[in-house]
Structure formats: C-alpha cells, structure tokens
mmCIF file of C-alpha atoms in Angstrom:
data_model
loop_
_atom_site.group_PDB
_atom_site.id
_atom_site.type_symbol
_atom_site.label_atom_id
_atom_site.label_comp_id
_atom_site.label_asym_id
_atom_site.label_seq_id
_atom_site.Cartn_x
_atom_site.Cartn_y
_atom_site.Cartn_z
ATOM 1 C CA MET A 24 5.197 -51.703 72.255
ATOM 2 C CA ASN A 25 5.733 -50.977 68.551
ATOM 3 C CA ASN A 26 3.916 -52.618 65.666
ATOM 4 C CA TRP A 27 6.786 -55.038 64.836
ATOM 5 C CA THR A 28 6.878 -56.372 68.391
ATOM 6 C CA LEU A 29 3.108 -56.719 68.446
ATOM 7 C CA SER A 30 3.133 -58.641 65.146
ATOM 8 C CA LEU A 31 5.836 -61.010 66.395
ATOM 9 C CA LYS A 32 3.908 -61.710 69.593
ATOM 10 C CA ASN A 33 0.755 -62.401 67.579
ATOM 11 C CA LEU A 34 2.656 -64.865 65.381
ATOM 12 C CA LEU A 35 4.142 -66.648 68.389
ATOM 13 C CA HIS A 36 0.661 -66.900 69.873
ATOM 14 C CA LYS A 37 -0.084 -69.534 67.185
ATOM 15 C CA PRO A 38 3.391 -70.951 66.451
ATOM 16 C CA LEU A 39 2.190 -73.993 64.482
ATOM 17 C CA TYR A 40 0.331 -71.907 61.902
ATOM 18 C CA ALA A 41 3.293 -69.542 61.590
ATOM 19 C CA PHE A 42 5.789 -72.411 61.266
ATOM 20 C CA LEU A 43 3.777 -74.238 58.575
ATOM 21 C CA SER A 44 3.300 -71.047 56.562
ATOM 22 C CA ILE A 45 6.961 -70.008 56.749
ATOM 23 C CA PHE A 46 8.279 -73.537 56.144
ATOM 24 C CA ALA A 47 6.114 -74.180 53.063
ATOM 25 C CA LEU A 48 6.930 -70.807 51.518
ATOM 26 C CA SER A 49 10.649 -71.274 52.317
ATOM 27 C CA ILE A 50 10.706 -74.646 50.556
ATOM 28 C CA SER A 51 9.121 -73.191 47.406
ATOM 29 C CA VAL A 52 11.509 -70.204 47.383
ATOM 30 C CA GLY A 53 14.491 -72.499 47.983
ATOM 31 C CA LEU A 54 13.483 -74.855 45.159
ATOM 32 C CA LEU A 55 12.913 -72.036 42.686
ATOM 33 C CA LEU A 56 16.147 -70.184 43.446
ATOM 34 C CA GLY A 57 18.195 -73.377 43.779
ATOM 35 C CA ILE A 58 17.133 -75.126 40.572
ATOM 36 C CA GLN A 59 17.476 -71.933 38.524
ATOM 37 C CA GLN A 60 20.937 -71.166 39.895
ATOM 38 C CA LEU A 61 22.090 -74.769 39.435
ATOM 39 C CA ASP A 62 20.831 -74.913 35.853
ATOM 40 C CA ILE A 63 22.534 -71.643 34.897
ATOM 41 C CA SER A 64 25.764 -72.583 36.713
ATOM 42 C CA ILE A 65 26.075 -75.974 35.000
ATOM 43 C CA GLN A 66 25.330 -74.494 31.576
ATOM 44 C CA ASN A 67 27.938 -71.768 32.099
ATOM 45 C CA GLN A 68 30.435 -74.337 33.391
ATOM 46 C CA PHE A 69 30.002 -76.604 30.367
ATOM 47 C CA GLU A 70 30.062 -73.778 27.840
ATOM 48 C CA ASN A 71 33.092 -72.214 29.516
ATOM 49 C CA GLY A 72 34.827 -75.603 29.393
ATOM 50 C CA LEU A 73 34.668 -75.691 25.598
ATOM 51 C CA GLY A 74 37.514 -73.215 25.239
ATOM 52 C CA ASP A 75 38.237 -72.574 21.564
ATOM 53 C CA ILE A 76 36.967 -75.996 20.442
ATOM 54 C CA GLU A 77 34.448 -75.700 17.605
ATOM 55 C CA MET A 78 34.459 -79.331 16.457
ATOM 56 C CA VAL A 79 35.683 -82.660 17.781
ATOM 57 C CA VAL A 80 36.494 -85.614 15.515
ATOM 58 C CA GLY A 81 36.624 -89.187 16.801
ATOM 59 C CA ALA A 82 35.497 -92.745 16.220
ATOM 60 C CA LYS A 83 31.954 -93.498 15.113
ATOM 61 C CA GLY A 84 29.380 -93.591 17.878
ATOM 62 C CA SER A 85 27.261 -91.162 19.830
ATOM 63 C CA PRO A 86 28.184 -87.525 19.048
ATOM 64 C CA LEU A 87 27.099 -86.449 22.530
ATOM 65 C CA GLN A 88 29.326 -89.122 24.084
ATOM 66 C CA LEU A 89 32.206 -87.903 21.931
ATOM 67 C CA VAL A 90 31.749 -84.337 23.208
ATOM 68 C CA LEU A 91 31.326 -85.379 26.843
ATOM 69 C CA SER A 92 34.376 -87.655 26.728
ATOM 70 C CA SER A 93 36.828 -85.637 24.613
ATOM 71 C CA VAL A 94 35.822 -82.067 25.455
ATOM 72 C CA LEU A 95 34.350 -82.168 28.979
ATOM 73 C CA HIS A 96 36.074 -85.413 30.043
ATOM 74 C CA ILE A 97 33.100 -86.854 31.958
ATOM 75 C CA ASP A 98 32.378 -89.920 29.812
ATOM 76 C CA ASN A 99 34.153 -92.839 28.136
ATOM 77 C CA PRO A 100 35.589 -92.402 24.601
ATOM 78 C CA THR A 101 33.896 -93.854 21.537
ATOM 79 C CA GLY A 102 37.139 -95.462 20.314
ATOM 80 C CA ASN A 103 40.410 -94.550 18.586
ATOM 81 C CA ILE A 104 41.298 -93.081 15.204
ATOM 82 C CA PRO A 105 44.606 -93.115 13.237
ATOM 83 C CA PHE A 106 47.115 -90.414 14.134
ATOM 84 C CA SER A 107 47.710 -89.845 10.416
ATOM 85 C CA GLU A 108 44.322 -88.077 10.218
ATOM 86 C CA VAL A 109 45.705 -85.159 12.233
ATOM 87 C CA GLU A 110 48.171 -84.145 9.531
ATOM 88 C CA LYS A 111 45.514 -84.443 6.820
ATOM 89 C CA MET A 112 43.134 -82.261 8.786
ATOM 90 C CA SER A 113 45.789 -79.674 9.644
ATOM 91 C CA LYS A 114 46.518 -79.134 5.942
ATOM 92 C CA ASN A 115 42.888 -78.234 5.191
ATOM 93 C CA PRO A 116 42.660 -74.492 4.351
ATOM 94 C CA MET A 117 39.516 -74.072 6.491
ATOM 95 C CA VAL A 118 41.119 -75.493 9.636
ATOM 96 C CA LYS A 119 42.837 -73.046 11.968
ATOM 97 C CA LYS A 120 44.035 -75.606 14.504
ATOM 98 C CA ALA A 121 43.754 -79.398 14.849
ATOM 99 C CA VAL A 122 44.892 -80.613 18.276
ATOM 100 C CA PRO A 123 45.133 -84.399 18.794
ATOM 101 C CA ILE A 124 44.452 -85.896 22.229
ATOM 102 C CA SER A 125 44.922 -89.407 23.524
ATOM 103 C CA TYR A 126 43.856 -90.737 26.903
ATOM 104 C CA GLY A 127 42.942 -93.946 28.672
ATOM 105 C CA ASP A 128 44.826 -93.792 31.970
ATOM 106 C CA ASN A 129 44.399 -91.935 35.239
ATOM 107 C CA TYR A 130 46.120 -91.044 38.476
ATOM 108 C CA LYS A 131 43.807 -91.160 41.519
ATOM 109 C CA GLY A 132 40.852 -90.660 39.190
ATOM 110 C CA TYR A 133 42.327 -87.693 37.300
ATOM 111 C CA ARG A 134 42.646 -88.294 33.563
ATOM 112 C CA ILE A 135 46.053 -88.236 31.930
ATOM 113 C CA VAL A 136 45.706 -86.587 28.512
ATOM 114 C CA GLY A 137 48.419 -86.758 25.882
ATOM 115 C CA SER A 138 48.487 -83.918 23.366
ATOM 116 C CA THR A 139 50.637 -81.223 21.774
ATOM 117 C CA PHE A 140 51.710 -77.734 22.961
ATOM 118 C CA ASP A 141 48.471 -76.324 21.506
ATOM 119 C CA PHE A 142 46.321 -78.132 24.088
ATOM 120 C CA GLY A 143 46.986 -75.577 26.826
ATOM 121 C CA ASP A 144 46.324 -72.723 24.397
ATOM 122 C CA ILE A 145 42.785 -74.016 23.791
ATOM 123 C CA TYR A 146 41.918 -73.203 27.403
ATOM 124 C CA LYS A 147 44.286 -70.201 27.646
ATOM 125 C CA ALA A 148 46.133 -72.030 30.429
ATOM 126 C CA LYS A 149 49.253 -70.344 31.846
ATOM 127 C CA LEU A 150 51.950 -71.920 33.979
ATOM 128 C CA LEU A 151 51.912 -71.154 37.697
ATOM 129 C CA LYS A 152 55.105 -73.095 38.413
ATOM 130 C CA GLY A 153 57.691 -75.057 36.475
ATOM 131 C CA ARG A 154 57.910 -75.415 32.698
ATOM 132 C CA GLU A 155 56.167 -76.956 29.716
ATOM 133 C CA ILE A 156 56.707 -80.579 28.631
ATOM 134 C CA GLU A 157 59.938 -81.175 26.722
ATOM 135 C CA ASN A 158 60.518 -84.921 26.986
ATOM 136 C CA SER A 159 58.547 -88.131 27.133
ATOM 137 C CA MET A 160 57.055 -89.141 30.514
ATOM 138 C CA GLU A 161 56.845 -85.547 31.735
ATOM 139 C CA ALA A 162 53.553 -84.037 32.900
ATOM 140 C CA VAL A 163 51.969 -80.694 33.737
ATOM 141 C CA LEU A 164 49.202 -80.738 36.350
ATOM 142 C CA GLY A 165 45.937 -78.857 36.274
ATOM 143 C CA ASN A 166 45.525 -76.630 39.320
ATOM 144 C CA ASP A 167 42.818 -78.775 40.944
ATOM 145 C CA VAL A 168 44.931 -81.904 40.476
ATOM 146 C CA ALA A 169 47.934 -80.269 42.121
ATOM 147 C CA GLN A 170 45.924 -79.050 45.106
ATOM 148 C CA ARG A 171 44.061 -82.295 45.802
ATOM 149 C CA SER A 172 46.700 -84.871 44.912
ATOM 150 C CA GLY A 173 49.553 -83.223 46.796
ATOM 151 C CA LEU A 174 51.950 -83.649 43.855
ATOM 152 C CA LYS A 175 54.706 -81.041 43.488
ATOM 153 C CA ILE A 176 57.322 -80.109 40.900
ATOM 154 C CA GLY A 177 59.801 -82.956 40.605
ATOM 155 C CA ASP A 178 57.507 -85.641 42.066
ATOM 156 C CA LYS A 179 56.982 -88.899 40.204
ATOM 157 C CA PHE A 180 53.768 -90.905 39.961
ATOM 158 C CA VAL A 181 52.547 -94.089 38.307
ATOM 159 C CA SER A 182 49.406 -94.107 36.172
ATOM 160 C CA SER A 183 46.628 -96.688 36.314
ATOM 161 C CA HIS A 184 44.848 -98.206 33.347
ATOM 162 C CA GLY A 185 41.320 -96.906 32.725
ATOM 163 C CA LEU A 186 39.533 -93.646 33.512
ATOM 164 C CA THR A 187 38.563 -94.420 37.119
ATOM 165 C CA GLN A 188 40.811 -94.786 40.130
ATOM 166 C CA ASN A 189 42.423 -98.239 39.997
ATOM 167 C CA SER A 190 45.499 -99.269 41.960
ATOM 168 C CA ILE A 191 45.560 -102.834 40.613
ATOM 169 C CA GLU A 192 46.361 -102.293 36.917
ATOM 170 C CA GLU A 193 49.229 -99.827 37.321
ATOM 171 C CA HIS A 194 51.799 -99.260 34.582
ATOM 172 C CA ASP A 195 55.498 -99.805 35.193
ATOM 173 C CA GLN A 196 56.711 -96.460 33.876
ATOM 174 C CA SER A 197 56.369 -93.315 35.980
ATOM 175 C CA PHE A 198 55.621 -89.711 35.053
ATOM 176 C CA LYS A 199 57.563 -86.742 36.375
ATOM 177 C CA VAL A 200 55.811 -83.483 37.279
ATOM 178 C CA VAL A 201 57.509 -80.549 35.540
ATOM 179 C CA GLY A 202 54.810 -77.864 35.748
ATOM 180 C CA ILE A 203 51.519 -76.727 37.288
ATOM 181 C CA TYR A 204 48.915 -74.595 35.509
ATOM 182 C CA LYS A 205 47.148 -71.596 37.000
ATOM 183 C CA THR A 206 43.452 -71.904 37.794
ATOM 184 C CA THR A 207 41.286 -71.460 34.681
ATOM 185 C CA HIS A 208 37.895 -72.737 35.947
ATOM 186 C CA LYS A 209 37.894 -74.942 32.868
ATOM 187 C CA VAL A 210 38.306 -78.631 32.147
ATOM 188 C CA ILE A 211 42.092 -78.467 32.113
ATOM 189 C CA ASP A 212 42.100 -77.710 35.870
ATOM 190 C CA ARG A 213 41.292 -81.377 36.584
ATOM 191 C CA LEU A 214 43.537 -82.962 33.946
ATOM 192 C CA ILE A 215 47.109 -84.205 33.914
ATOM 193 C CA VAL A 216 48.649 -83.120 30.602
ATOM 194 C CA THR A 217 51.527 -84.901 28.911
ATOM 195 C CA ASN A 218 52.659 -85.425 25.313
ATOM 196 C CA LEU A 219 51.411 -88.072 22.913
ATOM 197 C CA GLU A 220 54.706 -89.963 23.033
ATOM 198 C CA SER A 221 54.238 -90.602 26.735
ATOM 199 C CA ILE A 222 50.815 -92.176 26.204
ATOM 200 C CA TRP A 223 52.093 -94.333 23.364
ATOM 201 C CA ASN A 224 55.185 -95.401 25.319
ATOM 202 C CA VAL A 225 53.171 -96.427 28.374
ATOM 203 C CA HIS A 226 50.741 -98.564 26.367
ATOM 204 C CA GLU A 227 53.326 -100.003 24.001
ATOM 205 C CA HIS A 228 55.449 -101.037 26.970
ATOM 206 C CA GLY A 229 52.457 -102.764 28.539
ATOM 207 C CA GLU A 230 51.542 -104.562 25.334
ATOM 208 C CA GLU A 231 55.110 -105.709 24.754
ATOM 209 C CA HIS A 232 55.352 -106.972 28.339
ATOM 210 C CA ILE A 233 52.279 -109.139 27.886
ATOM 211 C CA GLU A 234 53.447 -110.417 24.519
ATOM 212 C CA GLU A 235 56.869 -111.328 25.920
ATOM 213 C CA GLU A 236 55.240 -113.488 28.556
ATOM 214 C CA ASN A 237 53.106 -115.340 26.030
ATOM 215 C CA ASP A 238 55.421 -115.648 23.002
ATOM 216 C CA GLU A 239 58.115 -118.259 22.639
ATOM 217 C CA VAL A 240 61.685 -117.075 23.160
ATOM 218 C CA ASP A 241 62.877 -117.857 19.615
ATOM 219 C CA HIS A 242 60.103 -115.668 18.073
ATOM 220 C CA ARG A 243 60.458 -112.722 20.449
ATOM 221 C CA HIS A 244 63.117 -110.752 18.533
ATOM 222 C CA GLU A 245 61.338 -111.296 15.236
ATOM 223 C CA HIS A 246 58.138 -109.859 16.683
ATOM 224 C CA GLU A 247 59.899 -106.776 18.080
ATOM 225 C CA LYS A 248 61.500 -106.096 14.689
ATOM 226 C CA GLU A 249 58.127 -106.267 12.922
ATOM 227 C CA HIS A 250 56.611 -104.059 15.606
ATOM 228 C CA ASP A 251 59.229 -101.347 15.050
ATOM 229 C CA ASN A 252 58.704 -101.432 11.274
ATOM 230 C CA HIS A 253 54.986 -100.821 11.580
ATOM 231 C CA LYS A 254 55.103 -98.547 14.611
ATOM 232 C CA GLU A 255 54.420 -95.338 12.738
ATOM 233 C CA ASP A 256 51.477 -96.865 10.869
ATOM 234 C CA THR A 257 49.700 -98.130 13.970
ATOM 235 C CA LYS A 258 49.792 -94.987 16.122
ATOM 236 C CA GLU A 259 46.320 -94.015 17.293
ATOM 237 C CA ILE A 260 44.724 -91.152 19.162
ATOM 238 C CA THR A 261 41.363 -90.730 20.837
ATOM 239 C CA SER A 262 40.115 -87.620 19.047
ATOM 240 C CA ILE A 263 41.011 -84.319 17.382
ATOM 241 C CA LEU A 264 39.943 -80.909 18.724
ATOM 242 C CA VAL A 265 39.370 -78.528 15.828
ATOM 243 C CA SER A 266 38.913 -74.773 15.426
ATOM 244 C CA PHE A 267 38.192 -73.070 12.087
ATOM 245 C CA LYS A 268 39.497 -70.020 10.263
ATOM 246 C CA ASN A 269 36.034 -68.949 9.114
ATOM 247 C CA PRO A 270 32.349 -69.917 9.576
ATOM 248 C CA MET A 271 32.337 -71.802 6.271
ATOM 249 C CA GLY A 272 34.409 -74.582 7.799
ATOM 250 C CA TYR A 273 32.004 -74.824 10.725
ATOM 251 C CA MET A 274 29.100 -75.263 8.293
ATOM 252 C CA THR A 275 30.588 -77.709 5.778
ATOM 253 C CA PHE A 276 33.424 -79.635 7.416
ATOM 254 C CA PRO A 277 31.420 -81.782 9.878
ATOM 255 C CA ARG A 278 29.063 -83.071 7.187
ATOM 256 C CA ARG A 279 31.989 -83.949 4.933
ATOM 257 C CA ILE A 280 33.690 -85.981 7.669
ATOM 258 C CA ASN A 281 30.509 -87.809 8.647
ATOM 259 C CA THR A 282 29.657 -88.794 5.062
ATOM 260 C CA THR A 283 33.045 -89.496 3.475
ATOM 261 C CA THR A 284 35.151 -91.013 6.288
ATOM 262 C CA ASN A 285 34.857 -93.761 8.888
ATOM 263 C CA MET A 286 35.094 -91.110 11.619
ATOM 264 C CA GLN A 287 32.465 -88.806 13.076
ATOM 265 C CA ALA A 288 32.478 -85.072 13.701
ATOM 266 C CA ALA A 289 30.490 -83.489 16.513
ATOM 267 C CA LEU A 290 29.845 -79.822 17.260
ATOM 268 C CA PRO A 291 30.185 -79.268 21.024
ATOM 269 C CA LYS A 292 27.893 -76.227 21.239
ATOM 270 C CA TYR A 293 25.129 -77.970 19.296
ATOM 271 C CA GLU A 294 25.399 -81.186 21.341
ATOM 272 C CA LEU A 295 25.347 -79.275 24.629
ATOM 273 C CA GLN A 296 22.250 -77.372 23.520
ATOM 274 C CA ARG A 297 20.585 -80.722 22.848
ATOM 275 C CA LEU A 298 21.650 -81.931 26.293
ATOM 276 C CA PHE A 299 20.284 -78.803 27.970
ATOM 277 C CA ARG A 300 16.967 -79.275 26.184
ATOM 278 C CA PHE A 301 16.688 -82.712 27.751
ATOM 279 C CA THR A 302 17.693 -81.518 31.222
ATOM 280 C CA GLY A 303 15.438 -78.483 30.815
ATOM 281 C CA VAL A 304 12.409 -80.770 31.086
ATOM 282 C CA GLY A 305 13.504 -81.779 34.583
ATOM 283 C CA VAL A 306 14.204 -78.167 35.514
ATOM 284 C CA LYS A 307 10.715 -77.132 34.401
ATOM 285 C CA ALA A 308 9.129 -80.041 36.287
ATOM 286 C CA ILE A 309 10.881 -79.073 39.535
ATOM 287 C CA SER A 310 9.966 -75.412 38.951
ATOM 288 C CA TRP A 311 6.301 -76.299 38.533
ATOM 289 C CA ILE A 312 6.417 -78.352 41.745
ATOM 290 C CA ALA A 313 7.924 -75.323 43.487
ATOM 291 C CA TYR A 314 5.160 -73.055 42.152
ATOM 292 C CA ILE A 315 2.526 -75.503 43.377
ATOM 293 C CA ILE A 316 4.125 -75.472 46.832
ATOM 294 C CA LEU A 317 4.172 -71.663 46.591
ATOM 295 C CA LEU A 318 0.427 -71.555 45.989
ATOM 296 C CA ILE A 319 -0.200 -73.967 48.862
ATOM 297 C CA SER A 320 1.987 -71.905 51.192
ATOM 298 C CA CYS A 321 0.196 -68.689 50.200
ATOM 299 C CA ILE A 322 -3.136 -70.372 50.884
ATOM 300 C CA THR A 323 -1.763 -71.371 54.294
ATOM 301 C CA ILE A 324 -0.782 -67.756 54.983
ATOM 302 C CA PHE A 325 -4.239 -66.598 53.858
ATOM 303 C CA ILE A 326 -5.973 -69.063 56.178
ATOM 304 C CA SER A 327 -3.691 -68.165 59.090
ATOM 305 C CA ILE A 328 -4.298 -64.410 58.790
ATOM 306 C CA TYR A 329 -7.999 -64.784 57.979
ATOM 307 C CA LYS A 330 -8.507 -66.993 61.026
ATOM 308 C CA MET A 331 -6.590 -64.539 63.180
ATOM 309 C CA VAL A 332 -8.823 -61.667 61.995
ATOM 310 C CA LYS A 333 -11.965 -63.661 62.863
ATOM 311 C CA GLU A 334 -10.681 -64.792 66.263
ATOM 312 C CA ARG A 335 -9.467 -61.324 67.277
ATOM 313 C CA ALA A 336 -12.383 -59.371 65.901
ATOM 314 C CA PHE A 337 -13.354 -58.111 69.376
ATOM 315 C CA ASP A 338 -9.820 -56.899 70.181
ATOM 316 C CA LEU A 339 -9.582 -55.148 66.839
ATOM 317 C CA ALA A 340 -12.993 -53.541 67.346
ATOM 318 C CA LEU A 341 -11.886 -52.232 70.743
ATOM 319 C CA MET A 342 -8.810 -50.714 69.144
ATOM 320 C CA ARG A 343 -11.113 -48.891 66.751
ATOM 321 C CA THR A 344 -13.200 -47.521 69.619
ATOM 322 C CA TYR A 345 -10.037 -46.207 71.283
ATOM 323 C CA GLY A 346 -9.199 -44.146 68.223
ATOM 324 C CA ALA A 347 -7.237 -46.476 65.939
ATOM 325 C CA SER A 348 -7.956 -45.874 62.252
ATOM 326 C CA ASN A 349 -8.802 -48.520 59.661
ATOM 327 C CA PHE A 350 -5.336 -48.077 58.142
ATOM 328 C CA GLN A 351 -3.633 -48.700 61.507
ATOM 329 C CA ILE A 352 -5.631 -51.878 62.098
ATOM 330 C CA ILE A 353 -4.929 -53.158 58.571
ATOM 331 C CA TYR A 354 -1.249 -52.250 58.909
ATOM 332 C CA ILE A 355 -0.863 -54.238 62.159
ATOM 333 C CA VAL A 356 -2.555 -57.323 60.696
ATOM 334 C CA ALA A 357 -0.784 -57.101 57.319
ATOM 335 C CA LEU A 358 2.537 -56.729 59.106
ATOM 336 C CA GLU A 359 2.179 -60.265 60.441
ATOM 337 C CA GLY A 360 1.896 -61.544 56.889
ATOM 338 C CA PHE A 361 4.869 -59.472 55.735
ATOM 339 C CA VAL A 362 6.980 -60.842 58.617
ATOM 340 C CA MET A 363 6.154 -64.384 57.481
ATOM 341 C CA VAL A 364 7.003 -63.547 53.861
ATOM 342 C CA LEU A 365 10.331 -61.899 54.771
ATOM 343 C CA ALA A 366 11.272 -64.820 57.014
ATOM 344 C CA SER A 367 10.349 -67.244 54.221
ATOM 345 C CA LEU A 368 12.489 -65.408 51.670
ATOM 346 C CA LEU A 369 15.458 -65.436 54.051
ATOM 347 C CA PHE A 370 15.126 -69.127 54.956
ATOM 348 C CA GLY A 371 14.360 -70.032 51.343
ATOM 349 C CA PHE A 372 17.605 -68.440 50.189
ATOM 350 C CA LEU A 373 19.525 -70.275 52.925
ATOM 351 C CA PHE A 374 17.873 -73.583 51.954
ATOM 352 C CA SER A 375 18.807 -73.048 48.306
ATOM 353 C CA GLN A 376 22.469 -72.371 49.160
ATOM 354 C CA LEU A 377 22.724 -75.383 51.463
ATOM 355 C CA GLY A 378 21.146 -77.599 48.814
ATOM 356 C CA LEU A 379 23.476 -76.252 46.133
ATOM 357 C CA LEU A 380 26.475 -76.817 48.388
ATOM 358 C CA PHE A 381 25.458 -80.467 48.788
ATOM 359 C CA ILE A 382 24.909 -80.937 45.028
ATOM 360 C CA VAL A 383 28.192 -79.219 44.118
ATOM 361 C CA ASN A 384 30.116 -81.451 46.538
ATOM 362 C CA MET A 385 28.395 -84.520 45.102
ATOM 363 C CA PHE A 386 29.225 -83.353 41.567
ATOM 364 C CA LYS A 387 32.835 -82.815 42.628
ATOM 365 C CA SER A 388 33.146 -86.284 44.174
ATOM 366 C CA GLN A 389 31.600 -88.075 41.180
ATOM 367 C CA PHE A 390 33.113 -86.084 38.308
ATOM 368 C CA GLN A 391 36.023 -84.365 40.117
ATOM 369 C CA GLN A 392 34.843 -81.059 38.722
ATOM 370 C CA ASP A 393 34.059 -77.834 40.540
ATOM 371 C CA VAL A 394 30.902 -75.982 39.565
ATOM 372 C CA VAL A 395 31.247 -72.228 39.925
ATOM 373 C CA LEU A 396 27.859 -71.027 41.165
ATOM 374 C CA THR A 397 26.559 -68.034 39.242
ATOM 375 C CA PHE A 398 23.417 -65.944 39.574
ATOM 376 C CA SER A 399 21.141 -64.655 36.871
ATOM 377 C CA ARG A 400 20.160 -61.366 38.484
ATOM 378 C CA ASN A 401 17.150 -60.797 36.240
ATOM 379 C CA GLN A 402 15.808 -64.309 36.775
ATOM 380 C CA MET A 403 16.306 -64.095 40.545
ATOM 381 C CA ILE A 404 14.532 -60.724 40.734
ATOM 382 C CA GLU A 405 11.691 -62.074 38.590
ATOM 383 C CA THR A 406 11.285 -65.125 40.852
ATOM 384 C CA LEU A 407 11.317 -63.057 44.040
ATOM 385 C CA LEU A 408 8.774 -60.623 42.553
ATOM 386 C CA ILE A 409 6.435 -63.493 41.680
ATOM 387 C CA VAL A 410 6.721 -64.902 45.209
ATOM 388 C CA THR A 411 6.202 -61.470 46.787
ATOM 389 C CA VAL A 412 3.206 -60.531 44.617
ATOM 390 C CA ILE A 413 1.397 -63.830 45.254
ATOM 391 C CA SER A 414 2.109 -63.572 48.983
ATOM 392 C CA ILE A 415 0.889 -59.966 49.211
ATOM 393 C CA LEU A 416 -2.254 -60.893 47.291
ATOM 394 C CA SER A 417 -3.046 -63.645 49.790
ATOM 395 C CA ILE A 418 -2.457 -61.201 52.674
ATOM 396 C CA LEU A 419 -4.761 -58.573 51.152
ATOM 397 C CA LEU A 420 -7.528 -61.108 50.612
ATOM 398 C CA ALA A 421 -7.215 -62.236 54.231
ATOM 399 C CA ILE A 422 -7.646 -58.704 55.662
ATOM 400 C CA LEU A 423 -10.677 -57.762 53.532
ATOM 401 C CA PRO A 424 -13.072 -58.528 56.440
ATOM 402 C CA LEU A 425 -11.488 -55.646 58.346
ATOM 403 C CA LEU A 426 -12.911 -53.178 55.829
ATOM 404 C CA LYS A 427 -16.423 -54.488 56.444
ATOM 405 C CA MET A 428 -16.081 -54.786 60.243
ATOM 406 C CA ASN A 429 -19.216 -53.688 62.149
ATOM 407 C CA ILE A 430 -17.738 -52.444 65.425
ATOM 408 C CA SER A 431 -20.997 -52.014 67.406
ATOM 409 C CA LYS A 432 -22.289 -55.460 66.418
ATOM 410 C CA ILE A 433 -19.009 -57.182 67.300
ATOM 411 C CA ILE A 434 -18.829 -55.493 70.765
ATOM 412 C CA SER A 435 -22.511 -56.140 71.558
ATOM 413 C CA ASP A 436 -22.278 -59.794 70.522
ATOM 414 C CA GLU A 437 -19.175 -60.286 72.681
ATOM 415 C CA LYS A 438 -20.967 -58.812 75.728
#
C-alpha cells in the first residue's frame, strides 16, 4: 500500500471532517477565481465594445446613461438632438469622424440602429454575407442577431416600438435583410443596422397615421403640406459618436459642448472607469468574504489533521518503532492535507466555472449580450499561491506535535 492510498483511506475514515474541509476551501477558491474572472471579463467586454468612439454627444442628462445607451446599448436614451448638429460637428477641424445614430425600435428585443456607412467602421465590422445598405428600409444584421433570430438574406421583418420586445405596438412598414456581419465580439453583434432614413420613415409614417385618424378631412392635406415644408428642420437623432484627429480635441471639445450648447458630451472611457470604481466595491466585498471563508476552511483543515495526529498517536509511534523516520511519518500525515488542498482547488475551479456559466447566461438573457470569459494569468496565479500558502501553513502547524512525540511514553500509556 503506497502513501497516497494510505492517505485516502485515512481521509475516508472520517468523511465528515474531510468533506467540510474540502467543501469550505472549494467555496472560497471558487468565489475568488469566479469574481476576479467575471470582473476582468466584463471590463474587457465593455472596453472592447467602445470601438473607436472617444466621445458621445446627446441630450442633457446623465453622462453615464448616455454612454450605456448610445455606446453599449444597455440603457434607455436621454433624449433626441437635432440632426443639423452632425454637420456642424463634422466641420470642426479637431473632429476626425462624427457618426450619427438614431434608435427607438426593436425586433425581438434586438435594437434597430439607424446610422451612416461609418457605423460599421467604428467596430471594424466586415460583411459575412450579402451587401451594405443602399436604400431605405434595408437592414444588416449583427452576427448574434442572425444566429438567434433565424433571419436570412432576403427575409422581411416588422419592428416594434420601444427597446424591449413588444408585439403589440408594431409598425406597418417592414425591413428587408440585405446583409449579415461577421462576428466581432463587440456591441454591433447584437444590433440591427439600417440607415437614418429608415428610422425617420418608420416614425413619420406612424405619426402621420395617428394624425390622419384624429384630424378633420378638410385639414388633412394642409397639414401634410406644412409637414413636408418643415421636414428637414425637424429631423432628430439620438446621439453622435465622435472620434478626434488629435488629443487636443479630446481635452477641450467635451467641455465646450457642455458649457456652450444645450447638449451634453460624455467620454466613454472615463464614464466606464467611474462605473468600475462603483462595482469594484462589490468585487472587493465578495473577495473579502471569500478570504474569510478561506481562513475558516484552513482552520478546519488544521483541526482535522491535528485531531487525527492526536487520535492516531499510538499507531504513529508504532511505525517509528518499526523503523519509520520522522520525515516518513510527517510526509504521510501532511499528504492527507495536501490531498484535501488539491481536491479543493479542483472543485473550486469547477464551482467558479459553473457559477460563471450561470451568470453569463443570465447576462445574455437580460441584455442579449455575450460575455467572453477571459483570465488574468498573473491574478489567478497570485490567488492560487495565497490559497496554497495559507493551506500549507495550517498543515504544518497541525503536524508540529509529531516533532515532539515521545514514543516510549505513548506506547506505555496505551498499554
């Protein structure tokens, strides 16, 4: 019988102690690895989703809400701004690109975003099938949308009013799918992209339909004529996605917009850093809870091994009398602790992956966004080293009585 088999049999001799020690240590390892991996993955996902967007301009309100709604598309917009602002901003010598977007409708929960040809370039999106948008009421699907909705090139679909799935307030006009983007692992994967004219046409048609039902017949044509005359002046968009030619624009342009216009400018990277500072408090709290559980589990391992040494003192003393050295005795006892630690690390990693799988699926169902799980190798190694060092320390403390074992006294007392 080798030492590994002997250690396993000793552990199974007291299964409750072994189970409690392994379970507690597994939970702490799972929490530490899981919360760190989730935090890093979400940060990378959000930062990767920014594309080439350095500033977003929209209606007054919360700058964080503006970034979440117009850049990451996981919140409601702050309002609309005039389309005429796009041309003014594009002419600024510090602005490299000003891309307008307009949204407010969805198809099965996926947002329909109206923009220009530059929108796909922001996320470096390339076509997998079909072609780019050429006419009004045409759409290109993000890869996730195409896979989950079942839409194909040439299919037609009807949009619903609002940003959540709603089959009651559907528009009359239908979109035609003309293209599908390749996977980018960015926000555009879960968007339906069309041109601005399509968004305006859908909403103008709806507004005119309501007005025709409420207005008197003899005033209907007069209203339509006035509407056409002022059509260009009343066009609105949700926000403008801006990139700069040089750092000077990044430093001065947002302040100028916020102080001299009725719009607001938000810097996505800055707002996300603020968001991560808030969420970092929760991450630290969960990490501290995990470390507390780690200490408790190591104490449990210490008590389990220490009690085993005391209860089996006679057997260990006999082994010494039959020629076993101190090192051999310590090795056999310490091996039980190492088996528990290795089992805990394995189960802890499995727990963390199962928990992350559940959270990612929940995130996907609520926000329709995949989170690509990523590891920070240095952080993972650091966490595992901390767990291993604390566990080994508890094992060493538990086997100290073996070094002071009085063999003759133990054997005589047992007789």
